[in-house]
Amino acid sequence: MRNNIPLREANTLGGVYRGPSRQDGGGSILKMFARRPLAAVFLFLGGIAHAEEIGDAERGEKIFRECAGCHEVGQGAKNRIGPQLNGIFGRKAASVGDDFFYSKGLQRAANDGLLWDLEHLDAYLENPKALVSGTRMSFRGLKDPQDRHDVLAYLRRFSDNPANIPEAEPTQLPAEVELPPEILAIVGDPEYGEYLASECQTCHQRDGSDQGIPAITRWPVEDFEIAMHAYKKKIRPHPVMQMMAGRLTDEEIATLAAYFKDLE
Amino acid sequence: MTLNRRAFIGTGAAAAAVLAAPTVQGASHGKPRVIVVGGGAGGATAARYLAKDSKGEIDVTLIEPTRHYYTCFFSNLYIGGIRDIASIGHSYGTLASEYGINVVHDWAVGIDRDARTVTLAGGAVLPYDRLILSPGIDFVDGAVPGWDVTSQNKMPHAYKAGSQSELLKAQIEAMPEGGTYAMVAPPNPYRCPPGPYERVSMVAHLLKQINPTAKILIADPKPKFSKMALFQEGWGNHYAGMIEWIGPDFGGNNVEVNADEMALSIDGEVTKVDVCNVIPAMKAGRICEVAGITEGNWAPVSGHTMQSRVDENIHVLGDATSQGDMPKSGFSANSQAKVAAMAVRSVLTDSKVFPAKFSNTCWSLIDTDDGVKVGASYQATDEKIAKVDGFISQTGEDAALRKATYEESVGWYEGITTDMFG
Ligand SMILES: Cc1cc2nc3c(=O)[nH]c(=O)nc-3n(C[C@H](O)[C@H](O)[C@H](O)COP(=O)(O)OP(=O)(O)OC[C@H]3O[C@@H](n4cnc5c(N)ncnc54)[C@H](O)[C@@H]3O)c2cc1C
């Protein structure tokens, strides 16, 4: 891990976005950073900035709610729909271990050397598919650079070394619906799963790719069931999915969750 | 032609043996055989699901004359300049190579229901245990006085996609400044209820850029149409003053055309137009009539299995059927194909059957990033496929929702074409 590089010494200018006094001289530095602050900081530091140098971590914590439906971060964080994000700075892409199924796209990018530094995280969050074609992360991206900087500042706090990870509950969102254990314990008939799932595959692609409609393969069963029950109970607003989930029984939802979890 | 030899066996002795063995189908000739006629939304899906889920236990032959299937869905977006033609073309390569489907590029011209054989234009006679017909639509002769299929090169319908769509687009692009595009809309029931009105939206989208003073005239025999309020709101917002809709109260149901003169007469009043997009009344693809399984213009089916009400060895899918409440759409055909594939597998390989479920969603694009949708879910009852629940976009929705709706339709297009062609 490269995240303990003593960055402060490398910086002598002070302030939030510190930069080199390279060829452009002092006057244009601010302007230059106003345009591409992260890239510039990154290039100069050649390593990883501290949270406070990246953005406002307090604000970032709030923005992280957009991620928390899929990702956990913090002590004991587990892989959910997305991988846990502890130590993400400096982590090789697609490397949380065998129990998370990454897309071929992200694995390919990892093989090509993608390492999660500030610049690449920033690009991925701006437009996941632009950086990693075929990624399974069904997230439109954060268009506002400030939002990205702030959320990255927040994540940076969980990236020093594992011992430094603040003691807080992992960030799992409160479930949208509470499902009693009997429902979660239902095991469906795989043949039935295959038939029921055929209806979903007019829209959701089998190989987990997504263009306009999110990927639903390889999710933890519980998250899948919660999402489906949230549509069924009309807690989630989408009319197509409310209709699709509305006529599924608890057992059918469990059967589908199991089927999509194991889809290759 | 890529017929394999096995497909020829069975015209004589083996066919007789099939007849003599009414229940355990396929026992007399090794693998059971299914022939699917028509490689569109219904047929391609059915062939793929049969081959995939029977894991080689069923011999699947798909008969489709064209080597490239151009989807009608999104063909309006091609006309509007939002997609290119290549992006709506699909080939059958994967169905043949990955799913082992015997793809035969020919027309089915005859069906002998007693002998259970299909005759192809090329002369081959293929035996089947089960036959699936998904031939889409043909036009009712004489539906629009003055128009017949020989007029389609002057007055295109563009209701089967491909060269017709290209012709229509080229004609619109060649319109003189301030010229008139006219559409003769079809009576119910027809393929894709919102299709003509999405077409008008996309023509308007194109004209607004290349010929903003042009006019659009729609002669419509129906007093109201699918998503009417949504389209009318959208036309007002995006194409104010360009589109005139003439319903039956003003003669939209009393139309005649003259292709040589490029003339359209509405209630006796003749207008010269520059493009005349005639979409005549429709009926089941002709092969259904040839098979003798139609009543009126369509082939009635049971919703539980999509079996013909006339012949239980034939399943009919998609636009060609009369089944109840589902609209004639690609989504519906794809949904019905899965039910039929399950039913056919259960008869031929004894696999499990589950209650038939269907759904449909039809998206339409009114202007760039302004998408709307309508959809419903259905179940099979003994008389028909009956609607269970549904939804429709609302007027006055914000731009972000409309954009998300359009993006969903792009996702759906990828999803359904992958579901059809692998
Ligand atoms: C402009 C337009 C827009 C549309 N938009 C949408 C949309 O957004 N969403 C949606 O769900 N639906 C849409 N549709 C409807 C959709 O295209 C049809 O409902 C769907 O294609 C029906 O599927 P099918 O299998 O019944 O017929 P088709 O897809 O038409 O397939 C029939 C196939 O059978 C072949 N065939 C016919 N006769 C024979 C024969 N004798 N032998 C061998 N092969 C034969 C034909 O070559 C054809 O390939 C649209 C249609 C139009 C015209």
JSON list of C-alpha atoms and ligand atoms in Angstrom, two decimals, chain B residues 37-44 63-66 69 71-76 92 106-109 134-138 158-161 191-192 195-196 198-199 285-287 317-320 327-334 360-364 412 416 420, ligand 1:
[
{"chain": "B", "resi": 37, "resn": "VAL", "atom": "CA", "xyz": [-41.49, -19.83, -38.89]},
{"chain": "B", "resi": 38, "resn": "GLY", "atom": "CA", "xyz": [-40.41, -16.18, -38.71]},
{"chain": "B", "resi": 39, "resn": "GLY", "atom": "CA", "xyz": [-37.24, -14.91, -37.04]},
{"chain": "B", "resi": 40, "resn": "GLY", "atom": "CA", "xyz": [-38.64, -11.72, -35.53]},
{"chain": "B", "resi": 41, "resn": "ALA", "atom": "CA", "xyz": [-39.49, -10.69, -31.99]},
{"chain": "B", "resi": 42, "resn": "GLY", "atom": "CA", "xyz": [-41.59, -13.78, -31.33]},
{"chain": "B", "resi": 43, "resn": "GLY", "atom": "CA", "xyz": [-39.85, -16.40, -33.46]},
{"chain": "B", "resi": 44, "resn": "ALA", "atom": "CA", "xyz": [-36.22, -15.63, -32.67]},
{"chain": "B", "resi": 63, "resn": "ILE", "atom": "CA", "xyz": [-37.19, -20.43, -41.05]},
{"chain": "B", "resi": 64, "resn": "GLU", "atom": "CA", "xyz": [-36.70, -16.80, -41.96]},
{"chain": "B", "resi": 65, "resn": "PRO", "atom": "CA", "xyz": [-36.23, -15.40, -45.47]},
{"chain": "B", "resi": 66, "resn": "THR", "atom": "CA", "xyz": [-34.03, -12.44, -44.59]},
{"chain": "B", "resi": 69, "resn": "TYR", "atom": "CA", "xyz": [-33.66, -8.61, -39.39]},
{"chain": "B", "resi": 71, "resn": "THR", "atom": "CA", "xyz": [-36.31, -4.21, -35.88]},
{"chain": "B", "resi": 72, "resn": "CYS", "atom": "CA", "xyz": [-39.40, -2.10, -36.34]},
{"chain": "B", "resi": 73, "resn": "PHE", "atom": "CA", "xyz": [-38.77, -0.94, -32.82]},
{"chain": "B", "resi": 74, "resn": "PHE", "atom": "CA", "xyz": [-36.41, 2.04, -32.99]},
{"chain": "B", "resi": 75, "resn": "SER", "atom": "CA", "xyz": [-36.95, 2.28, -36.78]},
{"chain": "B", "resi": 76, "resn": "ASN", "atom": "CA", "xyz": [-38.76, 5.56, -36.08]},
{"chain": "B", "resi": 92, "resn": "TYR", "atom": "CA", "xyz": [-28.83, -14.92, -37.00]},
{"chain": "B", "resi": 106, "resn": "ASP", "atom": "CA", "xyz": [-36.27, -19.33, -47.01]},
{"chain": "B", "resi": 107, "resn": "TRP", "atom": "CA", "xyz": [-40.02, -18.68, -47.04]},
{"chain": "B", "resi": 108, "resn": "ALA", "atom": "CA", "xyz": [-42.47, -21.16, -45.62]},
{"chain": "B", "resi": 109, "resn": "VAL", "atom": "CA", "xyz": [-45.11, -21.49, -48.34]},
{"chain": "B", "resi": 134, "resn": "SER", "atom": "CA", "xyz": [-44.55, -15.90, -35.68]},
{"chain": "B", "resi": 135, "resn": "PRO", "atom": "CA", "xyz": [-44.83, -14.33, -39.13]},
{"chain": "B", "resi": 136, "resn": "GLY", "atom": "CA", "xyz": [-45.86, -10.84, -38.04]},
{"chain": "B", "resi": 137, "resn": "ILE", "atom": "CA", "xyz": [-48.33, -8.91, -40.19]},
{"chain": "B", "resi": 138, "resn": "ASP", "atom": "CA", "xyz": [-49.45, -8.44, -43.77]},
{"chain": "B", "resi": 158, "resn": "ALA", "atom": "CA", "xyz": [-42.36, 1.53, -43.44]},
{"chain": "B", "resi": 159, "resn": "TYR", "atom": "CA", "xyz": [-44.27, -0.78, -41.15]},
{"chain": "B", "resi": 160, "resn": "LYS", "atom": "CA", "xyz": [-41.84, -3.59, -41.83]},
{"chain": "B", "resi": 161, "resn": "ALA", "atom": "CA", "xyz": [-38.42, -2.15, -41.18]},
{"chain": "B", "resi": 191, "resn": "ARG", "atom": "CA", "xyz": [-48.90, -3.58, -34.84]},
{"chain": "B", "resi": 192, "resn": "CYS", "atom": "CA", "xyz": [-47.57, -1.17, -32.20]},
{"chain": "B", "resi": 195, "resn": "GLY", "atom": "CA", "xyz": [-46.03, 3.46, -33.59]},
{"chain": "B", "resi": 196, "resn": "PRO", "atom": "CA", "xyz": [-47.67, 5.84, -36.08]},
{"chain": "B", "resi": 198, "resn": "GLU", "atom": "CA", "xyz": [-44.00, 8.11, -32.58]},
{"chain": "B", "resi": 199, "resn": "ARG", "atom": "CA", "xyz": [-43.37, 8.09, -36.34]},
{"chain": "B", "resi": 285, "resn": "GLY", "atom": "CA", "xyz": [-48.87, -12.90, -41.75]},
{"chain": "B", "resi": 286, "resn": "ARG", "atom": "CA", "xyz": [-50.18, -14.79, -44.78]},
{"chain": "B", "resi": 287, "resn": "ILE", "atom": "CA", "xyz": [-48.78, -18.18, -43.74]},
{"chain": "B", "resi": 317, "resn": "LEU", "atom": "CA", "xyz": [-46.98, -15.73, -31.41]},
{"chain": "B", "resi": 318, "resn": "GLY", "atom": "CA", "xyz": [-46.93, -12.00, -31.64]},
{"chain": "B", "resi": 319, "resn": "ASP", "atom": "CA", "xyz": [-48.73, -9.73, -34.04]},
{"chain": "B", "resi": 320, "resn": "ALA", "atom": "CA", "xyz": [-50.41, -12.57, -35.94]},
{"chain": "B", "resi": 327, "resn": "PRO", "atom": "CA", "xyz": [-51.12, -4.97, -27.72]},
{"chain": "B", "resi": 328, "resn": "LYS", "atom": "CA", "xyz": [-49.27, -6.16, -30.79]},
{"chain": "B", "resi": 329, "resn": "SER", "atom": "CA", "xyz": [-45.73, -5.23, -29.83]},
{"chain": "B", "resi": 330, "resn": "GLY", "atom": "CA", "xyz": [-42.23, -6.65, -29.92]},
{"chain": "B", "resi": 331, "resn": "PHE", "atom": "CA", "xyz": [-42.26, -6.81, -26.14]},
{"chain": "B", "resi": 332, "resn": "SER", "atom": "CA", "xyz": [-45.53, -8.80, -26.20]},
{"chain": "B", "resi": 333, "resn": "ALA", "atom": "CA", "xyz": [-44.24, -11.18, -28.86]},
{"chain": "B", "resi": 334, "resn": "ASN", "atom": "CA", "xyz": [-41.06, -11.78, -26.84]},
{"chain": "B", "resi": 360, "resn": "ASN", "atom": "CA", "xyz": [-45.45, -5.37, -22.05]},
{"chain": "B", "resi": 361, "resn": "THR", "atom": "CA", "xyz": [-43.98, -1.90, -22.05]},
{"chain": "B", "resi": 362, "resn": "CYS", "atom": "CA", "xyz": [-44.00, 0.38, -25.09]},
{"chain": "B", "resi": 363, "resn": "TRP", "atom": "CA", "xyz": [-41.73, 3.38, -25.01]},
{"chain": "B", "resi": 364, "resn": "SER", "atom": "CA", "xyz": [-42.09, 6.21, -27.51]},
{"chain": "B", "resi": 412, "resn": "TRP", "atom": "CA", "xyz": [-34.62, -2.24, -23.12]},
{"chain": "B", "resi": 416, "resn": "ILE", "atom": "CA", "xyz": [-34.64, -7.47, -25.90]},
{"chain": "B", "resi": 420, "resn": "MET", "atom": "CA", "xyz": [-33.88, -12.52, -29.23]},
{"chain": "C", "resi": 1, "resn": "LIG", "atom": "C1", "xyz": [-42.64, 1.77, -36.51]},
{"chain": "C", "resi": 1, "resn": "LIG", "atom": "C2", "xyz": [-42.78, 0.69, -35.48]},
{"chain": "C", "resi": 1, "resn": "LIG", "atom": "C3", "xyz": [-42.33, 0.91, -34.18]},
{"chain": "C", "resi": 1, "resn": "LIG", "atom": "C4", "xyz": [-42.44, -0.11, -33.24]},
{"chain": "C", "resi": 1, "resn": "LIG", "atom": "N1", "xyz": [-41.99, 0.15, -31.98]},
{"chain": "C", "resi": 1, "resn": "LIG", "atom": "C5", "xyz": [-42.10, -0.81, -31.04]},
{"chain": "C", "resi": 1, "resn": "LIG", "atom": "C6", "xyz": [-41.62, -0.59, -29.72]},
{"chain": "C", "resi": 1, "resn": "LIG", "atom": "O1", "xyz": [-41.07, 0.47, -29.39]},
{"chain": "C", "resi": 1, "resn": "LIG", "atom": "N2", "xyz": [-41.76, -1.58, -28.81]},
{"chain": "C", "resi": 1, "resn": "LIG", "atom": "C7", "xyz": [-42.33, -2.76, -29.13]},
{"chain": "C", "resi": 1, "resn": "LIG", "atom": "O2", "xyz": [-42.41, -3.63, -28.25]},
{"chain": "C", "resi": 1, "resn": "LIG", "atom": "N3", "xyz": [-42.80, -3.01, -30.37]},
{"chain": "C", "resi": 1, "resn": "LIG", "atom": "C8", "xyz": [-42.69, -2.08, -31.34]},
{"chain": "C", "resi": 1, "resn": "LIG", "atom": "N4", "xyz": [-43.16, -2.32, -32.60]},
{"chain": "C", "resi": 1, "resn": "LIG", "atom": "C9", "xyz": [-43.90, -3.58, -32.88]},
{"chain": "C", "resi": 1, "resn": "LIG", "atom": "C10", "xyz": [-42.99, -4.75, -33.17]},
{"chain": "C", "resi": 1, "resn": "LIG", "atom": "O3", "xyz": [-42.09, -4.47, -34.20]},
{"chain": "C", "resi": 1, "resn": "LIG", "atom": "C11", "xyz": [-43.83, -5.96, -33.57]},
{"chain": "C", "resi": 1, "resn": "LIG", "atom": "O4", "xyz": [-44.94, -6.06, -32.72]},
{"chain": "C", "resi": 1, "resn": "LIG", "atom": "C12", "xyz": [-43.01, -7.23, -33.46]},
{"chain": "C", "resi": 1, "resn": "LIG", "atom": "O5", "xyz": [-41.96, -7.20, -34.38]},
{"chain": "C", "resi": 1, "resn": "LIG", "atom": "C13", "xyz": [-43.89, -8.46, -33.65]},
{"chain": "C", "resi": 1, "resn": "LIG", "atom": "O6", "xyz": [-43.12, -9.63, -33.63]},
{"chain": "C", "resi": 1, "resn": "LIG", "atom": "P1", "xyz": [-43.54, -10.88, -34.53]},
{"chain": "C", "resi": 1, "resn": "LIG", "atom": "O7", "xyz": [-42.61, -11.96, -34.17]},
{"chain": "C", "resi": 1, "resn": "LIG", "atom": "O8", "xyz": [-45.00, -11.09, -34.41]},
{"chain": "C", "resi": 1, "resn": "LIG", "atom": "O9", "xyz": [-43.30, -10.36, -36.01]},
{"chain": "C", "resi": 1, "resn": "LIG", "atom": "P2", "xyz": [-41.97, -9.80, -36.72]},
{"chain": "C", "resi": 1, "resn": "LIG", "atom": "O10", "xyz": [-41.02, -9.28, -35.73]},
{"chain": "C", "resi": 1, "resn": "LIG", "atom": "O11", "xyz": [-42.43, -8.91, -37.80]},
{"chain": "C", "resi": 1, "resn": "LIG", "atom": "O12", "xyz": [-41.32, -11.09, -37.34]},
{"chain": "C", "resi": 1, "resn": "LIG", "atom": "C14", "xyz": [-41.92, -11.79, -38.37]},
{"chain": "C", "resi": 1, "resn": "LIG", "atom": "C15", "xyz": [-40.85, -12.45, -39.20]},
{"chain": "C", "resi": 1, "resn": "LIG", "atom": "O13", "xyz": [-41.43, -13.51, -39.93]},
{"chain": "C", "resi": 1, "resn": "LIG", "atom": "C16", "xyz": [-40.89, -13.56, -41.20]},
{"chain": "C", "resi": 1, "resn": "LIG", "atom": "N5", "xyz": [-41.88, -14.22, -42.05]},
{"chain": "C", "resi": 1, "resn": "LIG", "atom": "C17", "xyz": [-43.11, -13.78, -42.41]},
{"chain": "C", "resi": 1, "resn": "LIG", "atom": "N6", "xyz": [-43.72, -14.68, -43.19]},
{"chain": "C", "resi": 1, "resn": "LIG", "atom": "C18", "xyz": [-42.87, -15.73, -43.30]},
{"chain": "C", "resi": 1, "resn": "LIG", "atom": "C19", "xyz": [-42.93, -16.97, -43.99]},
{"chain": "C", "resi": 1, "resn": "LIG", "atom": "N7", "xyz": [-43.99, -17.31, -44.71]},
{"chain": "C", "resi": 1, "resn": "LIG", "atom": "N8", "xyz": [-41.89, -17.81, -43.90]},
{"chain": "C", "resi": 1, "resn": "LIG", "atom": "C20", "xyz": [-40.79, -17.48, -43.16]},
{"chain": "C", "resi": 1, "resn": "LIG", "atom": "N9", "xyz": [-40.68, -16.32, -42.50]},
{"chain": "C", "resi": 1, "resn": "LIG", "atom": "C21", "xyz": [-41.71, -15.46, -42.58]},
{"chain": "C", "resi": 1, "resn": "LIG", "atom": "C22", "xyz": [-40.62, -12.11, -41.56]},
{"chain": "C", "resi": 1, "resn": "LIG", "atom": "O14", "xyz": [-39.58, -12.01, -42.51]},
{"chain": "C", "resi": 1, "resn": "LIG", "atom": "C23", "xyz": [-40.22, -11.52, -40.21]},
{"chain": "C", "resi": 1, "resn": "LIG", "atom": "O15", "xyz": [-38.83, -11.52, -40.02]},
{"chain": "C", "resi": 1, "resn": "LIG", "atom": "C24", "xyz": [-43.02, -1.34, -33.58]},
{"chain": "C", "resi": 1, "resn": "LIG", "atom": "C25", "xyz": [-43.46, -1.56, -34.88]},
{"chain": "C", "resi": 1, "resn": "LIG", "atom": "C26", "xyz": [-43.36, -0.56, -35.82]},
{"chain": "C", "resi": 1, "resn": "LIG", "atom": "C27", "xyz": [-43.81, -0.82, -37.22]}
]
